[in-house]
Each structure stands twice: as C-alpha cells, then as structure tokens.
Coordinates of C-alpha atoms in Angstrom, one line a residue:
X25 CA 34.2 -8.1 -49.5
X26 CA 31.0 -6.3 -51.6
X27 CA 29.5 -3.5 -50.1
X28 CA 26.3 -3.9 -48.4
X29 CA 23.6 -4.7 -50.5
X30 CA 19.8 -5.5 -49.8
X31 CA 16.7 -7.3 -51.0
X32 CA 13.8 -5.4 -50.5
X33 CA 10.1 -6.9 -51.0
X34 CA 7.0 -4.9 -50.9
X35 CA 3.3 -5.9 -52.0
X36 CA 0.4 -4.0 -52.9
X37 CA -2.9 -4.8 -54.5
X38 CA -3.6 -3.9 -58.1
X39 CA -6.5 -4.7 -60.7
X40 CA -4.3 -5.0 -63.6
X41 CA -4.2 -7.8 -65.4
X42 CA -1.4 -10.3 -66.2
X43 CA 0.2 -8.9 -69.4
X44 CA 3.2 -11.5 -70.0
X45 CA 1.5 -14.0 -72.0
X46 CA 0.6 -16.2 -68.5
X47 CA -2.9 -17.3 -66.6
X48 CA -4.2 -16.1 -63.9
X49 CA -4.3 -12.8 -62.0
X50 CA -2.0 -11.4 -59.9
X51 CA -2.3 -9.1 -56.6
X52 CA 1.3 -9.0 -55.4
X53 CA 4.0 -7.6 -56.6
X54 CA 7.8 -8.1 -56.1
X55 CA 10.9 -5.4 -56.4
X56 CA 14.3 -6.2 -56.1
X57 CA 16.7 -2.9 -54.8
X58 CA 20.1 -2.8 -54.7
X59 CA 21.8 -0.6 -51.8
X60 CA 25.3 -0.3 -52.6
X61 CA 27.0 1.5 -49.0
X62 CA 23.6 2.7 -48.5
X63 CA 21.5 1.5 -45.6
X64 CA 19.4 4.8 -44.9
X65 CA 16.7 3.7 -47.1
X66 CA 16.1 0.2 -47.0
X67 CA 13.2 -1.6 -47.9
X68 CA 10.7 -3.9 -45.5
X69 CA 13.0 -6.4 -45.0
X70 CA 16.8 -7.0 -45.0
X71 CA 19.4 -9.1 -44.4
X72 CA 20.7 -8.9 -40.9
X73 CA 23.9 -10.7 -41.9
X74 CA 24.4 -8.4 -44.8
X75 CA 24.1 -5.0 -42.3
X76 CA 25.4 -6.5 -39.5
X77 CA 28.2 -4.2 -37.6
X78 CA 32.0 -4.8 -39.2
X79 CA 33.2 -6.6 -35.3
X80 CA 29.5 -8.5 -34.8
X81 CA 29.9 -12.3 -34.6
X82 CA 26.7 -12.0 -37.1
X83 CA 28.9 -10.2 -39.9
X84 CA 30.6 -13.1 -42.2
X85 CA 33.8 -10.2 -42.6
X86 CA 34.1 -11.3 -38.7
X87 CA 34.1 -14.8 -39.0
X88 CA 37.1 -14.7 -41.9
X89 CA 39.6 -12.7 -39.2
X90 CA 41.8 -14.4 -36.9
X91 CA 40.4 -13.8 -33.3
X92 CA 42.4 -13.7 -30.1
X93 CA 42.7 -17.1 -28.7
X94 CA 42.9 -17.2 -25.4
X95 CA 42.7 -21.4 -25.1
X96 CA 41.6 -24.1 -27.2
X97 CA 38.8 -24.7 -25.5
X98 CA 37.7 -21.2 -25.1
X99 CA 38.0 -20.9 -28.9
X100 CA 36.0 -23.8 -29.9
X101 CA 33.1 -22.7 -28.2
X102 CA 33.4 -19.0 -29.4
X103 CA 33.4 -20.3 -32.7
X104 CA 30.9 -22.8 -32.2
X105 CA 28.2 -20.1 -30.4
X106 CA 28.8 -17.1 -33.6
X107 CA 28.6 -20.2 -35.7
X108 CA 25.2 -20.9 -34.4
X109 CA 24.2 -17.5 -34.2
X110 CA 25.2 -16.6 -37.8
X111 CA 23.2 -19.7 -38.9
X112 CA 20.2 -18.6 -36.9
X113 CA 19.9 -15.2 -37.8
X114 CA 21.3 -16.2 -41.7
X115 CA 17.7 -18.7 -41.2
X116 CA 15.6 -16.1 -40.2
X117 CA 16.7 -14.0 -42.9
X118 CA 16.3 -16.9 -45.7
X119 CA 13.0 -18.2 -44.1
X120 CA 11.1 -14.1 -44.7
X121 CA 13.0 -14.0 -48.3
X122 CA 11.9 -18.0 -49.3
X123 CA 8.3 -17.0 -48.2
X124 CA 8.1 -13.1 -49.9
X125 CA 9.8 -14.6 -53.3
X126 CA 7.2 -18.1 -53.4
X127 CA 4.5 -14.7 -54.2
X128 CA 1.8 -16.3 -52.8
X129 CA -1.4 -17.1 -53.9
X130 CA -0.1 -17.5 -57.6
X131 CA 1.8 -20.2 -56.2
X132 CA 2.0 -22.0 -52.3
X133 CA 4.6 -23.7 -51.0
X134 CA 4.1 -26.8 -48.5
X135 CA 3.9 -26.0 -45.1
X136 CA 7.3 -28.8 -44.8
X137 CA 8.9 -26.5 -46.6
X138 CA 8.0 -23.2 -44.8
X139 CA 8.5 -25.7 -41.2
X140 CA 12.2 -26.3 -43.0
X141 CA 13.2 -23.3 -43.5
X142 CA 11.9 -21.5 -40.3
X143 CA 14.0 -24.5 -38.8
X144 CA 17.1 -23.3 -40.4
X145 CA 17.4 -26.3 -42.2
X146 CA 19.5 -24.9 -45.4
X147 CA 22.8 -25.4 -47.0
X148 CA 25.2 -25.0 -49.8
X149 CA 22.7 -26.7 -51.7
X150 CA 20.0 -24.3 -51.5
X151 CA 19.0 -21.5 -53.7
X152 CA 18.8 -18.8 -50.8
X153 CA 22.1 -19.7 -49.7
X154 CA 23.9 -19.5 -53.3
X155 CA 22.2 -16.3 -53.7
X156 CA 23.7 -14.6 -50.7
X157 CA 27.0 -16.3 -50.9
X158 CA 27.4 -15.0 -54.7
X159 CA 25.6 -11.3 -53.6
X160 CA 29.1 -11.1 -50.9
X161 CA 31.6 -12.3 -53.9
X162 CA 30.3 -9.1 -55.8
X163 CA 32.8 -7.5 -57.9
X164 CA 33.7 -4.1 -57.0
X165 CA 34.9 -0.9 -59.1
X166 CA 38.7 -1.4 -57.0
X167 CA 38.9 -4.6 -58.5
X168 CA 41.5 -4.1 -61.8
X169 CA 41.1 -6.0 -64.8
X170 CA 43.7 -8.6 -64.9
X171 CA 42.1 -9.2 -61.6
X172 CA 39.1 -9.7 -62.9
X173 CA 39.9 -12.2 -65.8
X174 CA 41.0 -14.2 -62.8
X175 CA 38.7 -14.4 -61.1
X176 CA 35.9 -14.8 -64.0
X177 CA 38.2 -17.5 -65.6
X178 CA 37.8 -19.7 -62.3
X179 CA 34.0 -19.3 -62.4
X180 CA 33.8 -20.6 -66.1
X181 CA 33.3 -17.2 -67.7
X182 CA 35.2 -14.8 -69.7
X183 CA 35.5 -11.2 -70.4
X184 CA 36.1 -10.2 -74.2
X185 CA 35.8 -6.9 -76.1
X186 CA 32.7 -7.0 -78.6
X187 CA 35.1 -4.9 -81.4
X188 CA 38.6 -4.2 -80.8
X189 CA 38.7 -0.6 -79.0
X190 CA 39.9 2.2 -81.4
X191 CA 38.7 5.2 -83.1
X192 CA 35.1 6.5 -83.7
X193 CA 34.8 7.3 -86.9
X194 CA 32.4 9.4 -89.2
X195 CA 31.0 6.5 -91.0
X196 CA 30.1 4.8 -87.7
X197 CA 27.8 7.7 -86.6
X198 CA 26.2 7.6 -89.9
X199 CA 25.3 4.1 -90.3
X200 CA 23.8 4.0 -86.4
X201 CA 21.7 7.4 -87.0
X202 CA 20.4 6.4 -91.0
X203 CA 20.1 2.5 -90.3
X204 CA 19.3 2.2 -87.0
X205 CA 17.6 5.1 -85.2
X206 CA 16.1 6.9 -88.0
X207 CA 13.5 4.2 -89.2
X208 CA 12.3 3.1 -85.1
X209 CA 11.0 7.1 -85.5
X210 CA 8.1 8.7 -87.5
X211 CA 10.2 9.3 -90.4
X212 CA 8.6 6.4 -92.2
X213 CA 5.1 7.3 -91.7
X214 CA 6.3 11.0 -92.6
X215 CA 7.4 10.3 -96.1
X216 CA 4.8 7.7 -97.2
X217 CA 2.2 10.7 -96.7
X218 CA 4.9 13.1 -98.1
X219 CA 4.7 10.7 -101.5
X220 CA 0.7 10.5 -101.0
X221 CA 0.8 14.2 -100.9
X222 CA 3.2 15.2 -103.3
X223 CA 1.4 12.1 -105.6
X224 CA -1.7 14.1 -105.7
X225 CA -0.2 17.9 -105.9
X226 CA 1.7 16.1 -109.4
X227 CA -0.9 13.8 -110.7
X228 CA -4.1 14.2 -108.8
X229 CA -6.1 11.5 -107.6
X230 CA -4.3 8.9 -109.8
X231 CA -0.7 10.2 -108.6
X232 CA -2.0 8.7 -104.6
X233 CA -3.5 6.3 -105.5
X234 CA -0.3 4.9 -107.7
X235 CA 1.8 5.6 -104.0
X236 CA -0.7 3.7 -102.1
X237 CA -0.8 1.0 -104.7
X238 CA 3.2 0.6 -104.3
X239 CA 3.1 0.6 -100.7
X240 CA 0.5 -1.9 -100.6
X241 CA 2.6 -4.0 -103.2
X242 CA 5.9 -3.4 -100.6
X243 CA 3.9 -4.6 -97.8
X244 CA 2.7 -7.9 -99.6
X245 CA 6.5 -9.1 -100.9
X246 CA 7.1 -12.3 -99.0
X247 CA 9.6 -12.0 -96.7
X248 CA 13.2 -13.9 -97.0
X249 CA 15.9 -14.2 -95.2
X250 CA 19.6 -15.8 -96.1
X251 CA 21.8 -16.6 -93.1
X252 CA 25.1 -15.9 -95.4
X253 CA 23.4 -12.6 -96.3
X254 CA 23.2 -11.8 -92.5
X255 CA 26.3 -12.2 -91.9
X256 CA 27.6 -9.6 -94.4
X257 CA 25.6 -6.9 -93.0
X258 CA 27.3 -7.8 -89.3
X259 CA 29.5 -4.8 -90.1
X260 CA 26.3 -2.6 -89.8
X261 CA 25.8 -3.7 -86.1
X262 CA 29.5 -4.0 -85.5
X263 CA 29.3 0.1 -86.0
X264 CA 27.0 0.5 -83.2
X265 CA 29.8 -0.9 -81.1
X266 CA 32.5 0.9 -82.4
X267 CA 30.2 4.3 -82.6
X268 CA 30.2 3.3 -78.5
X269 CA 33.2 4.1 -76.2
X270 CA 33.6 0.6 -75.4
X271 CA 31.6 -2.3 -75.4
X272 CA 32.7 -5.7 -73.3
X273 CA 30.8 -8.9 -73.0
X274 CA 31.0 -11.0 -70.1
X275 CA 30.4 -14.9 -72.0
X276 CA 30.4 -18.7 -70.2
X277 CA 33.2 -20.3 -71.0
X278 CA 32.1 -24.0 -71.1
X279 CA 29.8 -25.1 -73.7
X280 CA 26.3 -25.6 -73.5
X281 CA 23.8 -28.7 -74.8
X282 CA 22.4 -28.4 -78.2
X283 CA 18.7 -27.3 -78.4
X284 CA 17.2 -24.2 -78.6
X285 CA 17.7 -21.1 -76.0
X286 CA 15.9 -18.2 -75.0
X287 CA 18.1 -15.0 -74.7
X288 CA 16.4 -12.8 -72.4
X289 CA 17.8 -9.5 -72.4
X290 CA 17.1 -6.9 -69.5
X291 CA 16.9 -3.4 -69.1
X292 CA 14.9 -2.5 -72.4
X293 CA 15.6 1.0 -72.0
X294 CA 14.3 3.4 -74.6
X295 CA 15.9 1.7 -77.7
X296 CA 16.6 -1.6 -77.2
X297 CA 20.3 -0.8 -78.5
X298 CA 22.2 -3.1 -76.7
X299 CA 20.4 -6.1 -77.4
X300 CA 19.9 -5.4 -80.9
X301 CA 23.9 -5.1 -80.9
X302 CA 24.5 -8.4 -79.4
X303 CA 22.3 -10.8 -81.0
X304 CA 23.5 -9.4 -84.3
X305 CA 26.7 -9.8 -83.8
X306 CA 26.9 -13.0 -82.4
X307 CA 29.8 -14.5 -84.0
X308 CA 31.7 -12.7 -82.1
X309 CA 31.1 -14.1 -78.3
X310 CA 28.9 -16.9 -78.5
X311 CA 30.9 -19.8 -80.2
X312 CA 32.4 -20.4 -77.1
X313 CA 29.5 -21.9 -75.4
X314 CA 27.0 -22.1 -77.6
X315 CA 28.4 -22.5 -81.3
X316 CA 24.8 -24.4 -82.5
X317 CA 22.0 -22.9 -84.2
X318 CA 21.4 -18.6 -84.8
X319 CA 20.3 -16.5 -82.6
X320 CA 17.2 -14.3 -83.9
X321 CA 15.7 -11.3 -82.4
X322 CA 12.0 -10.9 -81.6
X323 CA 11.1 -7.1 -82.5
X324 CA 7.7 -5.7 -81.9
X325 CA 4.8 -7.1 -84.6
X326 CA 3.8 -3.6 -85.5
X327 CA 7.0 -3.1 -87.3
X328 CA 6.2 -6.3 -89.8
X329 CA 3.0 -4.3 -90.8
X330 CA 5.7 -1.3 -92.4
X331 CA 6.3 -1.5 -95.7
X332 CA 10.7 -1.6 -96.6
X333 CA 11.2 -2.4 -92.8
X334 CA 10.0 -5.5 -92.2
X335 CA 11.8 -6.6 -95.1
X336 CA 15.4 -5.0 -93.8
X337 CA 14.1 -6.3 -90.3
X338 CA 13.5 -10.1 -92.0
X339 CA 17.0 -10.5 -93.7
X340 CA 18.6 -8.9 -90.1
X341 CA 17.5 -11.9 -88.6
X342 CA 14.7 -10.2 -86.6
X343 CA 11.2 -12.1 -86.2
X344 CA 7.9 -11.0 -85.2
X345 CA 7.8 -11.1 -81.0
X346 CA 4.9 -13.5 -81.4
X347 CA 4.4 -16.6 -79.0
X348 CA 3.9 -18.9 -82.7
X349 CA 7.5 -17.2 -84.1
X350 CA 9.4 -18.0 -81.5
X351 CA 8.4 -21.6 -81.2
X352 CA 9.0 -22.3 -84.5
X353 CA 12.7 -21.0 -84.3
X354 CA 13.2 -23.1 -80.9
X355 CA 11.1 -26.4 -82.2
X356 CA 14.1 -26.1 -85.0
X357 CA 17.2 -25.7 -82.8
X358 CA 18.0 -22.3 -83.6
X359 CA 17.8 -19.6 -80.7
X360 CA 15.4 -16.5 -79.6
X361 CA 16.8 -12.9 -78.4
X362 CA 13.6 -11.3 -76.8
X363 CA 14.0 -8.1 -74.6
X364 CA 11.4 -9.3 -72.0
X365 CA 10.4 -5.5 -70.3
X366 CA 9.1 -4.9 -74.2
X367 CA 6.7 -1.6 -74.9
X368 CA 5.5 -1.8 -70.5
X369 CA 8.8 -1.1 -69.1
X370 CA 9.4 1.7 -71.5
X371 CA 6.5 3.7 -70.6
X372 CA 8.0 2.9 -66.7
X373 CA 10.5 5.3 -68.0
X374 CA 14.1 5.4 -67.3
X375 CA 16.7 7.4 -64.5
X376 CA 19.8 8.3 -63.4
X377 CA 20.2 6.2 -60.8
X378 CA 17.9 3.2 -61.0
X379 CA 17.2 0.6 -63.5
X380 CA 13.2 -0.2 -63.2
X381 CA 12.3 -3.6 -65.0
X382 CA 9.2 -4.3 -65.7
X383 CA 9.2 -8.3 -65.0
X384 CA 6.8 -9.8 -62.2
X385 CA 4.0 -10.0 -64.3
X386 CA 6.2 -10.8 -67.7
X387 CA 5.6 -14.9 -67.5
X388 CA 5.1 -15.4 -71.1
X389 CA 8.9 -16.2 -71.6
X390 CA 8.8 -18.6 -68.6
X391 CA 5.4 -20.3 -70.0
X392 CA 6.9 -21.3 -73.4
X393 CA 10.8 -22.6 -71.5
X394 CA 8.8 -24.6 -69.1
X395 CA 6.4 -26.6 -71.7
X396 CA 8.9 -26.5 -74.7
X397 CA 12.0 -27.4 -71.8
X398 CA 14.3 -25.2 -73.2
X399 CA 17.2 -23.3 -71.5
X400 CA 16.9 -19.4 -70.7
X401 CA 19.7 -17.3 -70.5
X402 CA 19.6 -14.0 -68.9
X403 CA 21.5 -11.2 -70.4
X404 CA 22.4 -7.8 -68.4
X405 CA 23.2 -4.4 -70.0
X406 CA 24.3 -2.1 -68.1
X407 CA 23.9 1.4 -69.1
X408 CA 21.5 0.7 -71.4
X409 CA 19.1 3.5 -69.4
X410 CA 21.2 6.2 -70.3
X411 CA 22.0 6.4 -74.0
X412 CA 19.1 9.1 -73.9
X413 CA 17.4 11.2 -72.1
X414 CA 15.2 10.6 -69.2
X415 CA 11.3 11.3 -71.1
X416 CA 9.1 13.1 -68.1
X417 CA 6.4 10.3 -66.7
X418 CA 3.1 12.8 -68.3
X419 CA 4.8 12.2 -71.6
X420 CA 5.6 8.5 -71.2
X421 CA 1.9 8.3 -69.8
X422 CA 0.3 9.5 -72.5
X423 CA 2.6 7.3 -74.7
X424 CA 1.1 4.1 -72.2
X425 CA -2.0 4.8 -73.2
X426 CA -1.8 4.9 -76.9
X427 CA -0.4 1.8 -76.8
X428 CA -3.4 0.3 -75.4
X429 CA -5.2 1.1 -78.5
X430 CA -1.8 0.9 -81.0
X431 CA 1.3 -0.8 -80.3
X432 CA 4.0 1.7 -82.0
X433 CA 6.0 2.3 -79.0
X434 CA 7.8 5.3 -77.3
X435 CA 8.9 6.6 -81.3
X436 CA 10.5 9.9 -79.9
X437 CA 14.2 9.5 -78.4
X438 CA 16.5 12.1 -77.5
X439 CA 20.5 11.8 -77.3
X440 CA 22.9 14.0 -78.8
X441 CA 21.2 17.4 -79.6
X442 CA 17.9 16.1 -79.2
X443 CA 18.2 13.9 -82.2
X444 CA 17.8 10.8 -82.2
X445 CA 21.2 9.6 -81.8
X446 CA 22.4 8.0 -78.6
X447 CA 25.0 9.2 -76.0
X448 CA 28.4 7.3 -76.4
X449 CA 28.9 5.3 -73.5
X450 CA 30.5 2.4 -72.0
X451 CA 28.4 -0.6 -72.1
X452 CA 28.8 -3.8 -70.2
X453 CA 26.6 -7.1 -71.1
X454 CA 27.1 -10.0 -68.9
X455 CA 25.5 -13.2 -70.3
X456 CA 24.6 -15.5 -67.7
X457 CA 24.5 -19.6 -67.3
X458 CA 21.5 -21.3 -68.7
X459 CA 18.6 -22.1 -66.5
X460 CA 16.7 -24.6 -67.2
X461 CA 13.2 -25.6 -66.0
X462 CA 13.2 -28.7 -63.7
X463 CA 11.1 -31.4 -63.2
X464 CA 7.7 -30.7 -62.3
X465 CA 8.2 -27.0 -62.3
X466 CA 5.2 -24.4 -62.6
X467 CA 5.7 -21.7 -64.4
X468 CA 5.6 -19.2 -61.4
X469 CA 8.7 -21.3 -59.9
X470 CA 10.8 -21.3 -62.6
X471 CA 10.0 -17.4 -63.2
X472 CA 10.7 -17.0 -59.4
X473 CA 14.4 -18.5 -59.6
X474 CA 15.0 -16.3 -63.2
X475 CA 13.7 -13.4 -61.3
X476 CA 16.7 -14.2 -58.6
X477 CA 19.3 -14.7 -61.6
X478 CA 18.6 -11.7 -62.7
X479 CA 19.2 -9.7 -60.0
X480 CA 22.4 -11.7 -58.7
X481 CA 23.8 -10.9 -62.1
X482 CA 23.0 -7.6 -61.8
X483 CA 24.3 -7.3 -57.9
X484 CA 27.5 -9.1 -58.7
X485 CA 28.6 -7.5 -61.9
X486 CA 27.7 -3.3 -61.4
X487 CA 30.8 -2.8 -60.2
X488 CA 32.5 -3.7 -62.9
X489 CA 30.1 -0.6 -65.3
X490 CA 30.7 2.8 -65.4
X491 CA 27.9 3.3 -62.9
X492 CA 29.0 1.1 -60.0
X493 CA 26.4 2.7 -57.4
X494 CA 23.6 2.3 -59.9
X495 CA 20.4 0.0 -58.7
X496 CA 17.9 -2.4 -59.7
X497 CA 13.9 -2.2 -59.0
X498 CA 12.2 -5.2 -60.3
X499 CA 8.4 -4.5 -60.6

C-alpha cells in the first residue's frame, strides 16, 4: 500500500492575465501537493480515506485484512456498515475535490451533477474514483525491479533503458557542453560582437559592416530539414543520455491510432534537457505504441531569429513553439513535443524538494487538442529540477521581467563548477496514455482532467526516481 498522499486546493485572486494561448480571465488558481508520510502540513482539504488511522473501518488497508468473525450474521453487517461508511466519507471527499477541480467560474458544472456527487453517487466509472484508486496502487522505492516490469507489464506499459547503461566517456561530456549547453547561453551573442569588433579594429567601418552583412545573409538562408539527416545526428542526443548515470523510459505498450499527438512534457526545469533528449531520440521507445509520423520539438521563437542556430535547430527537428507551427505538423500526421511550463515556470524557479509547474493558466495546448481532436500525451521527468543549481528568486525575478519586454529566457545555468554543464543524474520519464478530448468538451474540462493525469503520473511513479519523497505543486 502507497504512503499517504494528499490533494491540496487553495484559491486566491490575481489580476494577471491568461498567458497559455486561451480566452478569458482567470481568478482562481489550483495546486496539486504531494505528501508522501507526511501529514503535518497538509493543505485545505484532504482525503479522509487516505489519512484515516491504519485499524479505522474508513482506511481501505482495513477493509483488505481478514477481521475476527464472530458469526455470519454479525459479519455481514460489520462489513455492510464500514462499507457504507467508507462510501460516505470516500463521497464527501470526491464531492469537495469534483467541485475545487471544475475551477469555477471559468467553467460550471450542473447543479445534477454537484446533487450526484454530494449524493455519493460514483463508481468505478468515474474520474474521481480512478484517480484515488490509482493514487493507492503507487509504486514505492521497496518495490524491486523485476517487480516492477510485472506489474507495469499487466497495466500495458513497459520500462526500457533509453541507451544501454555503461561508461561515461570523454566524448560524451564534450558533445553535451559544445552542442548542447553552450549555444542556449550568451556565447552566441558574444562572438557576433567579438567579429563586429574585431571587424572594425582590422578593417574599419567596412570590416563591421562585411560581419553584419554575413550575419544578416545567415539569418535569411531558408531553413531545411531531412528526416534521414535527423536520424544520423541521434548519436548527438544519445550522448546526453549516456553523459547521464542512467536514463529509463516508462512507454505504453499497446499501440495507439494514427493521427497526430501532442507530447507534453512536464517539469521544464532550467534547460529543458530531458525533453529535448527524448523527442530526439525517439526511435528508441516510441515504435511500440506509436510507430506513425515524427515527433518534433517546439523550442522558443526567439532562437529562429539567431543566425547558425536556427538552422542546427531546423535539421534537429525542432520548430518554432508557435500556435501556426504546430498545427501544420499535426494537420500532416506527424507529432509535436512542446514543454508546456515554457519561459513562466522557469522564472518560478526550481528546489530541492518540490517540483513547481506552472500549468493552470497554460490552456493553449488544451485549446488546439480540443478543436484539432487530437490526442495528448503527458510525459513526466523526474529529476529534471536538479541537473543545476537552484537560481535565487531576485535573480530569476529580474530574469521575469525582461522577458516581458524580450523573450531570451533564463540564459545563465549553473552545474558542474558553475559552468554550464549539468549534474549527472538519474532520470526517469514516464510517458503516459493518450487523452483525448471527448464529445462536447470545453477546453477548461479537458485541461481539468490533463491537469489530474499529470499529477496521478506523477503520484504513482516517484517512487520509482532517485527522489522518492520529492513533491509536485501545480500553479
């Protein structure tokens, strides 16, 4: 049985504005905390079920031990009173988290529905239900590995390593420090004026203005990509693996319809690393369920605009993060990796302890599935917060606010010896079921029930990181 874990809702008024792409304002705001053994600090609202003591008739550990039966009649109506007493406090429970996660006003629920559920009218059927149900069959650190092939294997998932596991070497470091750290920094910018400078010092005003003249001609090159051409430069991805102690995906098994998907991909953290990693290399876990179509990776516009990148950004498969891009790619059956927290959930900053994500108010992903009907599939990666280290919240402030006026990012990351080279850890990225918007769905509804995937993949599977009592805070 998981350890405790709670759902903790809290609103609060704000005047910002809705920054995911969706209408509308909103003045409520959800978070999601997970309390693994750790009932000291709950939020506003909690399970009773889920903290009920380990011999209460309320606790579902109870119900699954063999109580002393004193007569058959005397049994029956034991189990028949904690069976209705479970039910009606598992009801109450369901009824305050139905009504918290519906976020009114951006979207109301009948008042049937509200009737139903304070009635306790739920089953295996419903959402709520599922949700707890899968929260108890969390997978916990004790739990060894051929153990948990198992069990995944029953539910229609696998566990596979992304490389095979062997020896950093050298040539690993280099490649993810030259090719993939070093141009997301200032280095760019520094040695265009370095050239503009050194131009002039050489040549005068015709020596900068014969650099500016070649940037500008770098910038205009049309971009082109080659799918065959992708795939020979998977080895410089696959390096960011191996340059990691160990990197394991958790894949469905069964495959999935053809048509386009969106790959949502959650924490961002500071560098987007573990993403990046997985949609790149996706030859190596995705055949299995969804062997149609490639997967591209929406990247932040402002790195189109740089001269040399966009082009090495363009033939990696990466597309500009732009609601026109990625319906292109999906009208087209191919697929779209997007890391939804983007440049917000950045400057959120990132800890020890806690993944924040930066979602509530993210509904442009949600918009596009529900009036293009395609599938979403949400993708965890755990540990993704700690490959650097945690930026103080003036710094990442003052980053927020240039980013109003600029949209270059967070550029300076600090790993090993302050450069900007990440910490080798082990990763985990579990890569859930599809979901798929349903008839008549808003957008708020659909972005409701993602918001609960999310977190049940993130409540069931943390045991199985390096960080088992790490938790989730969905803003």
């Amino acid at each position: 049985m998981a350890a405790a874990a709670s759902v903790s809702f809290s609103t609060s008024d704000s005047s910002g504005g809705n920054s995911g792409g969706s209408g509308g304002e909103c003045k409520e705001r959800k978070t999601y905390a997970s309390r693994r053994g750790d009932t000291s600090r709950l939020g506003a609202f909690q399970l009773p079920f889920l903290s009920a003591a380990p011999d209460s008739p309320l606790n579902p550990s109870s119900l699954l031990t063999s109580p002393t039966v004193t007569s058959p009649s005397a049994s029956a109506s034991a189990s028949a009173a904690a069976a209705d007493a479970t039910a009606a406090v598992i009801a109450e429970g369901l009824s305050a988290a139905s009504f918290a996660r519906r976020r009114a006003p951006r979207h109301e629920a009948s008042a049937e529905h509200h009737g139903a559920d304070a009635a306790g009218d739920w089953s295996e059927g419903d959402s709520d239900y599922n949700t707890r149900k899968q929260l108890l069959d969390a997978y916990t650190a004790d739990d060894d590995e051929a153990t948990v092939r198992r069990r995944l294997a029953t539910e229609g998932l696998e566990m596979r390593d992304l490389v095979p596991r062997g020896r950093m070497s050298a040539w690993h470091a280099v490649i993810v420090l030259a090719y993939h750290m070093l141009p997301y920094t200032p280095l760019p910018c520094t040695l265009a004026a370095l050239a503009c400078f050194y131009g002039y010092r050489a040549y005068g005003w015709q020596g900068t203005v014969a650099v500016v003249l070649l940037l500008t001609f770098l910038r205009l090159i049309p971009l082109y990509y080659n799918s065959a051409l992708r795939k020979k430069l998977a080895f410089l991805y696959e390096a960011m693996a191996h340059y990691m102690t160990r990197v394991r995906v958790i894949v469905p098994a069964q495959q999935v319809p053809r048509g386009g998907y969106l790959f949502t991909a959650h924490p961002h953290g500071r560098m987007f690393y573990s993403s990046s990693m997985l949609i790149q290399t996706a030859h190596r876990w995705k055949d299995a369920f969804c062997p149609h179509g490639e997967i591209f990776g929406a990247a932040n516009s402002t790195f189109f605009t740089v001269p040399v990148i966009r082009t090495m950004l363009y033939l990696a498969g990466a597309i500009p993060a732009s609601r026109a891009s990625i319906i292109n790619k999906l009208r087209h059956g191919d697929h779209v990796g997007i890391v939804v927290g983007g440049i917000r959930e950045v400057c959120l900053g990132t800890n020890p302890h806690t993944d924040v994500l930066y979602l509530m108010k993210r509904r442009g992903f949600a918009r596009i599935a529900v009036e293009e009907r395609v599938g979403v599939v949400p993708m965890y990666c755990f540990n993704e917060t700690q490959l650097f280290k945690h930026d103080p919240l003036w710094l990442l402030q003052f980053w927020a606010m240039v980013n109003r006026y600029w949209r270059i990012g967070v550029p300076f990351m600090r790993g090993v010896w302050h450069m900007p080279m990440p910490f080798r850890r082990d990763l985990l990225i579990v890569v859930g079921k599809p979901l798929f918007p349903r008839d008549g769905e808003t957008v708020d509804e659909f972005h409701a029930r993602y918001a609960d995937a999310v977190s049940i993949i993130f409540h069931r599977f943390v045991g199985l990181s390096s960080r088992p009592a790490h938790k989730l805070l969905i803003r």
